[in-house]
Every structure is written in C-alpha cells, then in structure tokens.
Short mmCIF file of N, CA and C in Angstrom, two decimals:
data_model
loop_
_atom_site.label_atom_id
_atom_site.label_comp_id
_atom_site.label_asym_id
_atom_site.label_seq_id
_atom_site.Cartn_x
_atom_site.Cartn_y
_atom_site.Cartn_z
N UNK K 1 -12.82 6.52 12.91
CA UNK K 1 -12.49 6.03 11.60
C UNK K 1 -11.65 7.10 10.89
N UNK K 2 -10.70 6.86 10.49
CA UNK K 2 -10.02 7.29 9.38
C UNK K 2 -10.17 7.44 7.95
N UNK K 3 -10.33 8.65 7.28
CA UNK K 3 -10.46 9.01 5.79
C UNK K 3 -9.65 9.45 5.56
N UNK K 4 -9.94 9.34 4.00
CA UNK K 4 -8.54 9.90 3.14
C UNK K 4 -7.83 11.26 3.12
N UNK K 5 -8.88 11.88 3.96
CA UNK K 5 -8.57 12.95 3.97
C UNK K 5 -8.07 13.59 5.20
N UNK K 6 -8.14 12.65 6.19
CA UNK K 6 -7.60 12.66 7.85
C UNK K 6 -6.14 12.54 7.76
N UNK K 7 -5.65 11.56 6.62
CA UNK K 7 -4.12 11.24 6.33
C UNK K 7 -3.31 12.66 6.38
N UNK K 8 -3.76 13.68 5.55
CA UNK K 8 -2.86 14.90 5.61
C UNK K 8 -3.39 15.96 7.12
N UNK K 9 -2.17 16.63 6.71
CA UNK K 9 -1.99 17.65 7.60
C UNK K 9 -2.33 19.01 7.61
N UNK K 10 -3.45 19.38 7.29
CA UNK K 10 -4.54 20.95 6.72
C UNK K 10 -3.67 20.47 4.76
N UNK K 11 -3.37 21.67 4.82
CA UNK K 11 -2.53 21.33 3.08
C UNK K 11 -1.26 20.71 2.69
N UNK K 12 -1.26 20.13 3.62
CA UNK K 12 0.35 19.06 3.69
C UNK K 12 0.20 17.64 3.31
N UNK K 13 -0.21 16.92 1.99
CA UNK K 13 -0.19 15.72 1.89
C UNK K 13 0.39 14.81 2.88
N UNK K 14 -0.04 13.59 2.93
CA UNK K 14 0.77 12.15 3.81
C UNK K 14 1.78 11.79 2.31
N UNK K 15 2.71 11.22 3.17
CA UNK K 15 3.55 10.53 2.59
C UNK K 15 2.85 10.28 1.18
N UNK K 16 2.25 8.98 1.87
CA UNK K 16 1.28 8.21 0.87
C UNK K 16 0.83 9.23 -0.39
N UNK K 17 -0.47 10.11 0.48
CA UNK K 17 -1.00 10.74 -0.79
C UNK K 17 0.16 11.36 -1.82
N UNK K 18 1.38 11.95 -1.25
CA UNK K 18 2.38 12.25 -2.54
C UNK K 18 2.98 11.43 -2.94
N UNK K 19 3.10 10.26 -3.10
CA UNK K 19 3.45 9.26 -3.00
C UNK K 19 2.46 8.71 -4.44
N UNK K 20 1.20 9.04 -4.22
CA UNK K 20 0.06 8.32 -5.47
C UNK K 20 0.33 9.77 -6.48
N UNK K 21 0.55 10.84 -5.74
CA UNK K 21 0.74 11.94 -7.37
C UNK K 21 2.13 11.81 -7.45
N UNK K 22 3.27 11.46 -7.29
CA UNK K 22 4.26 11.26 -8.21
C UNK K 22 4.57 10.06 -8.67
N UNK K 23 3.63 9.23 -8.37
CA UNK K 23 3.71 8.06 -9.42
C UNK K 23 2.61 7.72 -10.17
N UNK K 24 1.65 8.68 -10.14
CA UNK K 24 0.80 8.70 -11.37
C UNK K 24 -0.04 7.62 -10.68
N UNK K 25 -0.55 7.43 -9.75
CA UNK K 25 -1.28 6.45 -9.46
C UNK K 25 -2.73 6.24 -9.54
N UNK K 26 -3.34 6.90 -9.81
CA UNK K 26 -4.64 7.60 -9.88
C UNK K 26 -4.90 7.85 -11.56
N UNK K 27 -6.22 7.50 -12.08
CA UNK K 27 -6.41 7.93 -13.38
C UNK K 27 -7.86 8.71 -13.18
N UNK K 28 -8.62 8.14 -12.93
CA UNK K 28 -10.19 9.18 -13.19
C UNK K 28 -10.23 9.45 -11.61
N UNK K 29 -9.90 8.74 -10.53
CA UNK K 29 -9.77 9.21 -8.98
C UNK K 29 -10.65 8.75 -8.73
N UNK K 30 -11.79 7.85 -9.00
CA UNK K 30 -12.84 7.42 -8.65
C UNK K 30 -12.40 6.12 -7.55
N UNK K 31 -11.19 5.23 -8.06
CA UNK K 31 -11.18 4.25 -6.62
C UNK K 31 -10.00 4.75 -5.92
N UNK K 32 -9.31 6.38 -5.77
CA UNK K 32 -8.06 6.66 -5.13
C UNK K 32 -8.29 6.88 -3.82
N UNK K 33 -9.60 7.43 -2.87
CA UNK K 33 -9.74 6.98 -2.09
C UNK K 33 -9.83 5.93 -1.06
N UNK K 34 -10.35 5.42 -1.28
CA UNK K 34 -9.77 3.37 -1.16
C UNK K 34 -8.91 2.94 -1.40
N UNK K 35 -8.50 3.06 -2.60
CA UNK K 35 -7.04 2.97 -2.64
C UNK K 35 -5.77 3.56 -1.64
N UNK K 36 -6.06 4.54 -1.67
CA UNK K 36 -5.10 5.54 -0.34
C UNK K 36 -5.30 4.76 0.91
N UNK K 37 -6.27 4.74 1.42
CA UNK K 37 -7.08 4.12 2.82
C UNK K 37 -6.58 2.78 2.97
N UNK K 38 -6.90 1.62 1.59
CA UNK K 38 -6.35 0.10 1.95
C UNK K 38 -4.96 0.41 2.14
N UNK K 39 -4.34 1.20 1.43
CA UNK K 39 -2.95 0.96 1.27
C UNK K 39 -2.09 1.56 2.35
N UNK K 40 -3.13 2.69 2.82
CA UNK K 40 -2.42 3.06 4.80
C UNK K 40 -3.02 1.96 5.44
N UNK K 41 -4.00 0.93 5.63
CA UNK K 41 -3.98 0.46 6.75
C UNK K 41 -3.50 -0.92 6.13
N UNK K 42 -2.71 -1.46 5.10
CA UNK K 42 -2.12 -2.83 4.73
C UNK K 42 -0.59 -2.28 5.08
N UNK K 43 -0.02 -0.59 4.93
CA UNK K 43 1.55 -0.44 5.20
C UNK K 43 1.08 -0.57 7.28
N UNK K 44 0.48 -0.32 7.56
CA UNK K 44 0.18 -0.51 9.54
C UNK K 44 0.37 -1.81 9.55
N UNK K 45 -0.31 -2.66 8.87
CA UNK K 45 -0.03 -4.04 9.00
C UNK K 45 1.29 -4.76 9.12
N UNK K 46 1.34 -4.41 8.25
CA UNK K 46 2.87 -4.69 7.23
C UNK K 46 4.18 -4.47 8.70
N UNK K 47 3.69 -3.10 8.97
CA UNK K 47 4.56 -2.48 9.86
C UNK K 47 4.56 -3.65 10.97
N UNK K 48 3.68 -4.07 11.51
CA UNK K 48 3.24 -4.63 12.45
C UNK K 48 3.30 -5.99 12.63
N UNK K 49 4.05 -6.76 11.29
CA UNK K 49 4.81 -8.09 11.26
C UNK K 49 3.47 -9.23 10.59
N UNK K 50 2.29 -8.57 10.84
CA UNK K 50 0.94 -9.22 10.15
C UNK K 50 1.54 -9.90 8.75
N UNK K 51 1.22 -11.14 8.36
CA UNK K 51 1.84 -11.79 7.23
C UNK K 51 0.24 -11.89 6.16
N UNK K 52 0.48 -11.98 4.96
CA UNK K 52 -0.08 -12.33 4.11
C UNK K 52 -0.12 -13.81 3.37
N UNK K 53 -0.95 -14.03 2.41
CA UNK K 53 -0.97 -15.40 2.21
C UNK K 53 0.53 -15.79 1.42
N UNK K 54 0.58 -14.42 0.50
CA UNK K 54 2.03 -15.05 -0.09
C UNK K 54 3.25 -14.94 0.79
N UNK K 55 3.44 -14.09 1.60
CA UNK K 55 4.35 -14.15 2.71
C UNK K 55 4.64 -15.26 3.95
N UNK K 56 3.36 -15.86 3.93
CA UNK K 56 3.00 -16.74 4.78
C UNK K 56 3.41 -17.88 3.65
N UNK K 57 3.41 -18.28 2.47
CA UNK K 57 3.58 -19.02 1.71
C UNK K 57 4.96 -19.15 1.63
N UNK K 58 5.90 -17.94 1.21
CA UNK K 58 6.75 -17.79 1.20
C UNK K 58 8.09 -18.47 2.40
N UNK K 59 7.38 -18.32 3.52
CA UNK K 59 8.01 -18.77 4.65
C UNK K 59 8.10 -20.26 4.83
N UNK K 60 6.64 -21.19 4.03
CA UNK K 60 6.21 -22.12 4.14
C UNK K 60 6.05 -22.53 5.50
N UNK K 61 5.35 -21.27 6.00
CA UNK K 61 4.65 -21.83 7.48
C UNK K 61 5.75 -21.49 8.79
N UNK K 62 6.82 -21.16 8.74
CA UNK K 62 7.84 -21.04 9.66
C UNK K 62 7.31 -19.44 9.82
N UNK K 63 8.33 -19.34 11.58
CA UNK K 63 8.05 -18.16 11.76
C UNK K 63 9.32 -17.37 11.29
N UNK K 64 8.18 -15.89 11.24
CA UNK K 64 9.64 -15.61 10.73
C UNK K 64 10.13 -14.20 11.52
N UNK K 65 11.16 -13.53 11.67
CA UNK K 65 11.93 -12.62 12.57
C UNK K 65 11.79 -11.45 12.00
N UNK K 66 11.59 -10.38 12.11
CA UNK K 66 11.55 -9.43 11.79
C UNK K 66 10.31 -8.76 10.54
N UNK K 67 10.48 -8.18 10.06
CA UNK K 67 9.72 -7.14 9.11
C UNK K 67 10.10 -7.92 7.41
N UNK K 68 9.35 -8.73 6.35
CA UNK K 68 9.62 -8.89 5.47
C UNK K 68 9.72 -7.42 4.59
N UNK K 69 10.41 -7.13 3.23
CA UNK K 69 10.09 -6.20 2.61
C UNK K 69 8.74 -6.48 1.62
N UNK K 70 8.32 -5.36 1.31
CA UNK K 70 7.02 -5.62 0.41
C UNK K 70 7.76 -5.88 -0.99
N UNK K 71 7.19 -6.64 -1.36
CA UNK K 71 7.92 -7.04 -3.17
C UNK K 71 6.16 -6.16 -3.73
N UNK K 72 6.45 -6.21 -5.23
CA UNK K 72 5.14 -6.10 -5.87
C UNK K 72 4.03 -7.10 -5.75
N UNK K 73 4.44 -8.14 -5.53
CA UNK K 73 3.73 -9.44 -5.57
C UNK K 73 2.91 -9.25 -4.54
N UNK K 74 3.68 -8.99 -3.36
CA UNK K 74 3.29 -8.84 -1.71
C UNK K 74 1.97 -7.98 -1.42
N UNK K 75 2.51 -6.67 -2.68
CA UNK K 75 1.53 -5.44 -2.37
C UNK K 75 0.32 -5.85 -3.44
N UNK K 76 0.37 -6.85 -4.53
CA UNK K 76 -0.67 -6.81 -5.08
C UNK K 76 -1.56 -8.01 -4.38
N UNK K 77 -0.96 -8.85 -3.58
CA UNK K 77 -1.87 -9.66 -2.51
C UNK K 77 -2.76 -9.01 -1.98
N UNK K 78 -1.95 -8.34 -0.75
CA UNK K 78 -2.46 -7.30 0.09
C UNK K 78 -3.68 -6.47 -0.55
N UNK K 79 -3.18 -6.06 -1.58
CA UNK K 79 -4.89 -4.54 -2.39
C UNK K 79 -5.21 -5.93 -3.04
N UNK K 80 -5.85 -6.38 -3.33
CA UNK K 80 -6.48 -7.52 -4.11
C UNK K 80 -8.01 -7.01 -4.03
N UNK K 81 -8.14 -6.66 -2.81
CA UNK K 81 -9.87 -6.13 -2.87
C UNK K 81 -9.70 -5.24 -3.42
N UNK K 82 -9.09 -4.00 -3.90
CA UNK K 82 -9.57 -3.07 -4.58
C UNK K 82 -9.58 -2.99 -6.13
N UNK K 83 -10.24 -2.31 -6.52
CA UNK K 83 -10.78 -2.90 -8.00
C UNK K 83 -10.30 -1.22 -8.74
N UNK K 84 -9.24 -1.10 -9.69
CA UNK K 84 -9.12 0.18 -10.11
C UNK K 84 -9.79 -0.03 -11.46
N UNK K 85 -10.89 0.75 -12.00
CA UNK K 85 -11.78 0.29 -13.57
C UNK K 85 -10.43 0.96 -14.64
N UNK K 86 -9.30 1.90 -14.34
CA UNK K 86 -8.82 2.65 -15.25
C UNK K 86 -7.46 1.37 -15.29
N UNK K 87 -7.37 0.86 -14.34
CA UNK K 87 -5.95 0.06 -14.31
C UNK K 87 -4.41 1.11 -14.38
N UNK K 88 -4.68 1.38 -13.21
CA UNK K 88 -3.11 2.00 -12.93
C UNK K 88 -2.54 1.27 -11.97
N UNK K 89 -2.81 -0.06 -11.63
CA UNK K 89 -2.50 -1.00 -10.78
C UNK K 89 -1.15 -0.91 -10.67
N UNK K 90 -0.08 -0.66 -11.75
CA UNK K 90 1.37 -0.47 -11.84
C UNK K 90 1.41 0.64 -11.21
N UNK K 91 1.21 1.49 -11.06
CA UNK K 91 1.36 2.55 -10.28
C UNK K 91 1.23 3.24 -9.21
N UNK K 92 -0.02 2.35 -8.98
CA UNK K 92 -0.49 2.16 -7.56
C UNK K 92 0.79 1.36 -7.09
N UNK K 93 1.31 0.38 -6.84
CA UNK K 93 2.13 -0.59 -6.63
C UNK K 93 3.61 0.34 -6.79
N UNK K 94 3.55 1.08 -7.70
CA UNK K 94 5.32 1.58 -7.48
C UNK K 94 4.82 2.48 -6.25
N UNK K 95 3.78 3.44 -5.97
CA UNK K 95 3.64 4.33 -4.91
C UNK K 95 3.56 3.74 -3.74
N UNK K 96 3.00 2.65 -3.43
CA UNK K 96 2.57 1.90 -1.92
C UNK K 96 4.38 2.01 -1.62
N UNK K 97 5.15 0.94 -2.90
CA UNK K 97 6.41 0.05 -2.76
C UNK K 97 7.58 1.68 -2.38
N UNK K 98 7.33 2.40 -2.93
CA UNK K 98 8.09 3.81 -2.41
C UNK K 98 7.95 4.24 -1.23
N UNK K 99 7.01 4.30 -0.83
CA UNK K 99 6.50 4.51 0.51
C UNK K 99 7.29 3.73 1.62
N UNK K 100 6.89 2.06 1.50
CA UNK K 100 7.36 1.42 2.02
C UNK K 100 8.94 1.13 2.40
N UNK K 101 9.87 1.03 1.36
CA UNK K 101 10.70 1.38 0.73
C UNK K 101 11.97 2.59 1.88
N UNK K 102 10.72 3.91 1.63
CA UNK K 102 11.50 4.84 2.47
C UNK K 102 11.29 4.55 4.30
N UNK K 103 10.40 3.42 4.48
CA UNK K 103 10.13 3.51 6.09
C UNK K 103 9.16 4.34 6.26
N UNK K 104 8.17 5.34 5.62
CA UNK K 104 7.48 6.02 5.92
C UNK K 104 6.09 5.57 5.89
N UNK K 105 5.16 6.77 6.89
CA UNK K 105 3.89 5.79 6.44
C UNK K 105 3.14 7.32 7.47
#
C-alpha cells in the first residue's frame, strides 16, 4: 500500500505534493492526506484510459481513442468521495488539473 508519504523522495516532494503547496490546496491538513492519495491513484487511472461517469457521459457511451484531458468537472467527479470540512475544493482542483496538465504524476 501506498501513503502519502511513500509519494516523495526522502525530502523531495512528488509532483503532486508541490503541486497542493503552490496552489494552496490544503487549509487545516486534516483531509490532505486523502486528498494527495485519491488524487495519485484517480491521475493512474486517468493515465490508464479508465473513464468516469461524466466522461463516459460525455462520450455518450462510444468508445473513445486515446487519453481525455481532465476538465474541473472531470476532477471533481473523480474526488467526489473526499470530503474537505475547510473547502479548498478550488484548489485542490487547480493542483490535481496542474499536475495533470504538465503529464506528470
């Protein structure tokens, strides 16, 4: 199993984790763990052509070729289980969409 803290490299953040401190994604840090964690294993997905309901909606059922990009919409499907109590949900969402964005993960 993978933790949030397996993502970096001794003191070398992941992508991701710098990714949630320059976009402010995190407020009290209480759900940034989970947060970090859904959001590396929904960009594996993602990577991996796995569709979502709105993507799958989007297509209206056809298959489709290649890698969609993540919109906001896409990424707030995808984290839907996670529950942030401070609401930095916008920010969470610009950091995943940066990430994604650059190809990195």
């Amino acid at each position: 199993m993978l933790t949030v803290e397996g993502l970096s490299e001794g003191d070398d953040l992941s992508d991701l984790q710098q990714a949630f401190l320059e976009h402010d994604a995190f407020q009290c840090g209480y759900c940034t763990p989970g947060q970090i964690s859904s959001a590396h294993a929904m960009l594996r997905e993602h990577a991996r052509g796995d569709l979502s309901m709105v993507s799958y909606e989007g297509t209206r059922g056809e298959v489709v070729n290649g890698r969609m990009e993540l919109s906001e919409h896409e990424i707030r499907e995808r984290m839907a289980g996670n529950i942030c109590r401070c609401g930095a949900y916008a920010n969470i969402v610009a950091a995943v969409r940066a990430v994604s964005q650059r190809g990195q993960l």
